[in-house]
Amino acid sequence: MAETTKIATRDSYGNALKELGATADNLVVLDADLAGATKTATFQKAFPERHFDCGIAEANMINVAAGLSTMGLVPFVATFAMFAAGRAYEQVRNTLGYPHLNVKIGATHGGISVGEDGASHQCCEDFALMRTIPGMTVMCPSDDVEAKAMIKAAYELDGPVYMRFGRAATPVFHEAGYKFEIGKGEVLHEGKDVAIIATGIMVPEAISACEQLEKDGVSVYLINMPTIKPLDNDLVLDAAKKCGRIVTVEEHSIIGGLGEAVAGYLSEVHPTPVKRIGVNDEFGHSGPAAELLEAFGLCADNIVKVTKGFI
Amino acid sequence: MTPAEKKELQLTAVKVREGILTATHGAKSGHPGGSLSAADMFTYLYFKEMRVDPKEPRKDDRDRFVLSKGHTAPGLYSALALKGYFPVDDLKNLRHTDSYLQGHPNMNTVPGIDMSTGSLGQGLSTAAGMAKGAKYLNKDINVYSLVGDGELAEGQIWEATMFAAHYKLDNLCIIVDKNGLQIDGWTKDVMNTDPVDEKFASFGCDVICINGHDFDDIEKAFEKFHSNHGSGKPTCIIMSTTKGKGVSYMENEAGWHGKAPNDDEYKQGMDELAAAKKAIEEA
């Protein structure tokens, strides 16, 4: 993957908003003093009158977005995952989720790949928090192409959406023209020994792991799962029936995220051993993103190691 | 306001109070105290001030109301029912398992409710978002939000007020129901929020202090709000009120914040309100 282009999905967010803004007149963007980091500054530069900075007050920003949505606007809200899903959880739950309002949360700086800022800013709990809200769509794109398609799909969906984007530049592996659908997984490789289901920036790592495992004689059914909720149950069940063993990979706590969603579903319909690769119920720490991902086992080498030990 | 109009508002306010007692008695729970303190304001808003039409509850260019102190839903529901949004007879089903009248306002089940609320501190932010939206869309829409004085301890109220002043939301009217009481006792003892007027003024609002049970005062306050359009300043009406107003045994008693009247208390309250109605009619 060394030669591939690398783009952070937060950049995809800013670029996609700018692109959408050209035709979607009712789209407005809210930020909480982080427009440079969340990349909504890209949109702000193109459409300054449609970008509302709310200052460092994330709870207020979520409610302001709720109010704007009732006036017929489609607000995209931006801040770090820690503050969108964490700080403003109750605002999201009660004033976006409960009335099912048409607000899109674009949360950047998810996971430990935030890097040097350390544990206070490394949100590994957002999937878990957002999944528990009835009617909330929860997604995490695997690369730039998917992120842009996801943002467009989120705009077209009527209802609250949570999307997690990354800070670090990661490989772009989808071809232009890739068809994205909310609630559908993508089969990247057919196989029969074990299924690997990954989301977000763990997908390129899982692709590398899959190549290595195939070389070593392990047949891998590889799935990219950009929508955490609603989960593509049919595809998960198909993988379980074909392989009998599933490894999940996410840059998130092993508690409450993709792994638990997969395990929870399968335990009810087709009990299947599931091995969850993620952050093992611990806080992150400072360091360069690449070093941290390796240290926490969120890399191709560890996926290969864990998968071999599991089958 | 003509004397006849004023008399009509006073009579309607008593009917709103009757609805509050009927709803909380029927629910065997709910919040009568803060509903009664705001009953005159609910009445004025829906029968004089706001440009709304119960036949078209979701009309695009209507004025909006957000009940930030959402637990006083019985007061708002009562006013909405009397205005014709839904049958007054339904009030007695408040909080029942199969009722659309939820314990706290639900915009998707109750006609006339502009925003779901209940978690304190959030409604004012949402109202500010509506006001910002109206400005952005160049629409002549006023947004009103009623907050409690105990609720002012929520930090988000001040985030919202800062936002409203920053974005010059002179179409936003913040109304503080200063009844001085909250669940645990007097607000000055639980968590002093005074001086409320100076706080809102320092955050950039035009502050108007009134008696919240006097329709002449209320009218003057809204006239000032309308004259503030174009000033870039949000308006904050601080109304001194009596918690439990109109029902003798509930007045100024923190215990009636979140407790329903039993059968005897209900009868006594309704008798008092009937007498009040008679006095207004005969005046």
Coordinates of C-alpha atoms in Angstrom, one line a residue, chain A:
Chain A
M1 CA 0.0 0.0 0.0
A2 CA 3.1 2.1 0.1
E3 CA 2.5 3.9 -3.2
T4 CA -1.2 4.7 -2.5
T5 CA -2.4 8.2 -1.9
K6 CA -3.1 9.1 1.7
I7 CA -5.8 11.5 2.8
A8 CA -7.3 12.0 6.3
T9 CA -11.0 11.5 6.3
R10 CA -11.4 14.9 8.2
D11 CA -10.1 16.4 4.9
S12 CA -12.7 14.4 3.0
Y13 CA -15.3 16.0 5.4
G14 CA -14.4 19.5 4.6
N15 CA -14.1 18.9 0.9
A16 CA -17.4 17.0 0.7
L17 CA -19.2 19.7 2.5
K18 CA -17.9 22.3 0.1
E19 CA -18.9 20.2 -2.8
L20 CA -22.4 19.5 -1.4
G21 CA -22.8 23.1 -0.4
A22 CA -22.7 24.2 -4.1
T23 CA -26.1 22.5 -4.8
A24 CA -27.6 21.9 -1.4
D25 CA -28.9 25.4 -0.5
N26 CA -30.3 24.2 2.9
L27 CA -27.0 22.8 4.1
V28 CA -25.4 24.8 7.0
V29 CA -22.3 24.0 9.0
L30 CA -21.6 24.5 12.7
D31 CA -18.3 24.3 14.4
A32 CA -17.0 24.9 17.9
D33 CA -13.8 26.8 17.4
L34 CA -12.1 23.9 15.6
A35 CA -12.8 24.8 11.9
G36 CA -9.2 24.5 11.1
A37 CA -8.9 21.0 12.6
T38 CA -12.2 19.6 11.6
K39 CA -11.7 21.0 8.1
T40 CA -15.0 22.8 8.0
A41 CA -12.9 25.8 7.3
T42 CA -12.8 24.5 3.7
F43 CA -16.6 25.0 3.6
Q44 CA -16.4 28.3 5.5
K45 CA -14.1 29.7 2.9
A46 CA -16.5 28.9 0.1
F47 CA -19.7 29.7 2.0
P48 CA -18.9 32.1 4.9
E49 CA -22.6 33.0 5.5
R50 CA -23.6 29.4 6.0
H51 CA -20.9 28.5 8.5
F52 CA -21.8 29.3 12.2
D53 CA -19.0 29.2 14.7
C54 CA -20.5 28.4 18.1
G55 CA -17.3 29.0 20.1
I56 CA -16.1 26.4 22.6
A57 CA -19.6 25.4 23.7
E58 CA -20.4 22.0 22.2
A59 CA -23.6 21.3 24.2
N60 CA -25.1 24.6 23.0
M61 CA -24.0 23.8 19.4
I62 CA -25.9 20.5 19.3
N63 CA -29.1 22.2 20.5
V64 CA -28.7 25.2 18.1
A65 CA -28.4 22.6 15.3
A66 CA -31.6 21.0 16.5
G67 CA -33.4 24.4 16.3
L68 CA -32.0 25.1 12.9
S69 CA -33.2 21.7 11.6
T70 CA -36.8 22.6 12.6
M71 CA -36.6 25.6 10.3
G72 CA -36.0 23.4 7.3
L73 CA -32.2 23.6 7.3
V74 CA -29.9 20.6 7.2
P75 CA -27.1 21.3 9.8
F76 CA -23.8 19.5 9.7
V77 CA -22.1 19.8 13.1
A78 CA -18.4 19.5 13.6
T79 CA -16.2 19.0 16.6
F80 CA -13.9 16.3 17.9
A81 CA -15.5 12.9 18.6
M82 CA -14.7 13.3 22.3
F83 CA -16.9 16.4 22.6
A84 CA -19.6 15.5 20.1
A85 CA -20.3 12.0 21.5
G86 CA -18.8 12.5 25.0
R87 CA -19.4 16.1 26.2
A88 CA -22.7 16.6 24.4
Y89 CA -24.0 13.0 24.7
E90 CA -27.2 14.0 26.6
Q91 CA -27.9 16.8 24.2
V92 CA -27.6 14.4 21.3
R93 CA -29.7 11.8 23.0
N94 CA -32.5 14.1 24.2
T95 CA -32.7 16.8 21.5
L96 CA -31.5 15.1 18.3
G97 CA -32.3 11.4 19.0
Y98 CA -35.6 11.6 20.9
P99 CA -37.3 14.0 18.4
H100 CA -35.4 12.3 15.5
L101 CA -34.2 15.6 14.1
N102 CA -32.4 15.9 10.8
V103 CA -29.0 16.9 12.1
K104 CA -25.7 15.3 10.9
I105 CA -22.8 15.1 13.3
G106 CA -19.4 14.9 11.7
A107 CA -17.0 14.0 14.5
T108 CA -13.3 14.2 13.7
H109 CA -10.3 13.1 15.6
G110 CA -11.8 9.7 16.6
G111 CA -9.7 6.9 18.1
I112 CA -6.2 6.8 19.4
S113 CA -4.7 7.9 16.0
V114 CA -5.3 11.5 17.3
G115 CA -1.8 10.9 18.5
E116 CA 0.3 13.4 20.4
D117 CA -2.7 15.1 22.2
G118 CA -3.0 12.0 24.3
A119 CA -5.8 10.2 26.1
S120 CA -8.0 13.3 26.9
H121 CA -8.6 13.7 23.2
Q122 CA -8.6 10.1 22.0
C123 CA -12.2 9.1 21.9
C124 CA -12.6 5.3 21.7
E125 CA -16.1 5.2 23.1
D126 CA -18.2 7.1 20.5
F127 CA -19.6 4.1 18.6
A128 CA -20.8 2.7 21.9
L129 CA -22.4 5.9 23.1
M130 CA -24.1 6.7 19.8
R131 CA -25.3 3.1 19.1
T132 CA -27.5 3.1 22.2
I133 CA -29.6 6.1 20.9
P134 CA -32.7 4.8 19.1
G135 CA -32.9 5.8 15.5
M136 CA -29.3 7.1 15.3
T137 CA -27.3 6.1 12.3
V138 CA -23.6 5.5 13.2
M139 CA -20.9 5.3 10.5
C140 CA -17.2 5.4 10.1
P141 CA -15.6 5.6 6.6
S142 CA -12.5 3.6 5.6
D143 CA -11.0 6.1 3.2
D144 CA -11.5 9.4 1.3
V145 CA -13.7 8.0 -1.4
E146 CA -16.1 6.3 1.0
A147 CA -16.1 9.3 3.4
K148 CA -17.3 11.6 0.6
A149 CA -20.0 9.2 -0.5
M150 CA -21.1 8.7 3.1
I151 CA -21.5 12.4 3.7
K152 CA -23.7 12.7 0.6
A153 CA -25.8 9.8 1.7
A154 CA -26.1 11.3 5.2
Y155 CA -27.4 14.5 3.7
E156 CA -30.0 12.6 1.7
L157 CA -31.2 10.6 4.7
D158 CA -33.9 12.2 6.9
G159 CA -32.8 11.8 10.5
P160 CA -29.9 12.1 12.9
V161 CA -26.6 10.7 11.8
Y162 CA -23.2 10.3 13.6
M163 CA -20.1 10.0 11.4
R164 CA -16.6 9.5 12.8
F165 CA -13.6 10.8 10.8
G166 CA -9.9 10.5 11.5
R167 CA -7.1 12.9 12.0
A168 CA -4.3 11.0 10.4
A169 CA -3.8 10.6 6.6
T170 CA -4.7 7.0 5.6
P171 CA -4.6 5.1 2.3
V172 CA -7.2 5.6 -0.3
F173 CA -8.1 2.2 -1.7
H174 CA -11.6 2.7 -3.2
E175 CA -11.9 3.5 -6.9
A176 CA -13.8 6.6 -7.9
G177 CA -17.4 5.7 -8.6
Y178 CA -17.6 3.3 -5.6
K179 CA -21.2 2.8 -4.7
F180 CA -21.9 3.4 -1.0
E181 CA -25.1 2.5 0.7
I182 CA -26.0 3.2 4.3
G183 CA -26.4 0.0 6.3
K184 CA -24.5 -2.2 3.7
G185 CA -21.1 -3.7 4.2
E186 CA -18.7 -4.3 1.3
V187 CA -17.1 -7.6 0.5
L188 CA -13.4 -7.0 -0.3
H189 CA -12.3 -10.6 -0.5
E190 CA -14.0 -13.9 -0.6
G191 CA -12.8 -16.7 1.6
K192 CA -13.8 -19.6 3.8
D193 CA -11.5 -20.1 6.8
V194 CA -12.2 -16.9 8.8
A195 CA -14.1 -13.7 8.2
I196 CA -12.5 -10.4 9.1
I197 CA -14.9 -7.5 9.6
A198 CA -13.2 -4.1 9.9
T199 CA -14.4 -0.5 10.0
G200 CA -12.8 2.9 9.5
I201 CA -9.0 3.3 9.1
M202 CA -8.6 -0.3 10.3
V203 CA -9.8 -1.5 6.8
P204 CA -6.6 -0.8 5.0
E205 CA -4.7 -2.6 7.8
A206 CA -7.1 -5.5 7.4
I207 CA -6.5 -5.6 3.6
S208 CA -2.8 -5.9 4.3
A209 CA -3.4 -8.6 6.9
C210 CA -5.6 -10.4 4.4
E211 CA -2.9 -10.5 1.8
Q212 CA -0.4 -11.9 4.3
L213 CA -2.9 -14.5 5.6
E214 CA -3.7 -15.6 2.0
K215 CA 0.1 -16.0 1.4
D216 CA 0.3 -18.1 4.5
G217 CA -2.6 -20.4 3.3
V218 CA -5.5 -18.9 5.3
S219 CA -8.6 -18.2 3.2
V220 CA -10.1 -14.9 4.4
Y221 CA -13.6 -13.5 3.9
L222 CA -12.8 -9.8 4.2
I223 CA -15.6 -7.3 4.9
N224 CA -15.5 -3.5 5.2
M225 CA -18.3 -2.4 7.5
P226 CA -18.7 1.4 7.3
T227 CA -22.1 1.4 9.0
I228 CA -22.0 0.4 12.6
K229 CA -25.7 1.0 13.0
P230 CA -27.9 -0.2 11.5
L231 CA -25.6 -3.2 11.1
D232 CA -25.7 -5.2 7.8
N233 CA -27.0 -8.3 9.6
D234 CA -27.4 -10.3 6.4
L235 CA -23.8 -9.9 5.5
V236 CA -22.6 -10.7 9.1
L237 CA -24.8 -13.9 9.1
D238 CA -23.5 -14.9 5.6
A239 CA -19.9 -14.5 6.9
A240 CA -20.7 -16.5 10.0
K241 CA -22.2 -19.3 8.0
K242 CA -19.4 -19.4 5.5
C243 CA -16.5 -19.3 7.8
G244 CA -17.7 -20.2 11.3
R245 CA -15.2 -17.7 12.9
I246 CA -15.1 -14.0 12.8
V247 CA -12.5 -11.4 13.7
T248 CA -13.6 -7.8 14.1
V249 CA -11.2 -4.8 13.9
E250 CA -12.0 -1.3 15.0
E251 CA -10.1 1.7 16.4
H252 CA -12.5 1.8 19.3
S253 CA -12.9 0.1 22.7
I254 CA -13.8 -3.6 22.4
I255 CA -16.7 -2.6 24.6
G256 CA -19.8 -1.4 22.8
G257 CA -18.5 -1.0 19.3
L258 CA -18.5 -3.0 16.0
G259 CA -17.3 -6.2 17.7
E260 CA -20.0 -6.2 20.2
A261 CA -22.6 -5.4 17.6
V262 CA -21.5 -8.4 15.5
A263 CA -21.2 -10.7 18.5
G264 CA -24.5 -9.6 19.9
Y265 CA -26.4 -10.2 16.7
L266 CA -24.8 -13.6 16.0
S267 CA -25.3 -14.8 19.6
E268 CA -29.0 -14.5 19.0
V269 CA -29.3 -16.0 15.5
H270 CA -26.3 -18.1 14.8
P271 CA -23.8 -18.4 17.7
T272 CA -20.3 -18.0 16.3
P273 CA -17.0 -17.5 17.9
V274 CA -16.0 -13.8 17.6
K275 CA -12.6 -12.3 18.4
R276 CA -12.6 -8.6 18.9
I277 CA -9.6 -6.5 18.0
G278 CA -9.8 -3.0 19.4
V279 CA -8.7 -0.9 22.3
N280 CA -8.7 -3.3 25.3
D281 CA -10.6 -1.3 27.9
E282 CA -7.8 1.1 28.5
F283 CA -6.9 4.8 27.9
G284 CA -4.5 5.8 25.1
H285 CA -1.5 8.0 25.6
S286 CA 0.6 10.5 23.6
G287 CA 2.7 9.5 20.6
P288 CA 2.8 9.6 16.8
A289 CA -0.3 8.0 15.4
A290 CA 1.5 5.2 13.6
E291 CA 3.4 4.2 16.7
L292 CA 0.3 4.3 18.8
L293 CA -1.7 2.1 16.4
E294 CA 1.1 -0.4 16.5
A295 CA 1.4 -0.3 20.3
F296 CA -2.3 -0.9 20.7
G297 CA -2.3 -3.8 18.2
L298 CA -4.3 -1.9 15.6
C299 CA -2.1 -2.9 12.7
A300 CA -1.9 -5.5 10.0
D301 CA 0.8 -7.6 11.8
N302 CA -1.3 -8.0 14.9
I303 CA -4.5 -8.8 12.9
V304 CA -2.5 -11.6 11.2
K305 CA -1.2 -12.8 14.6
V306 CA -4.5 -12.8 16.3
T307 CA -6.3 -14.4 13.4
K308 CA -3.8 -17.2 13.2
G309 CA -4.2 -17.8 16.9
F310 CA -8.0 -17.9 16.6
I311 CA -8.5 -20.4 13.7

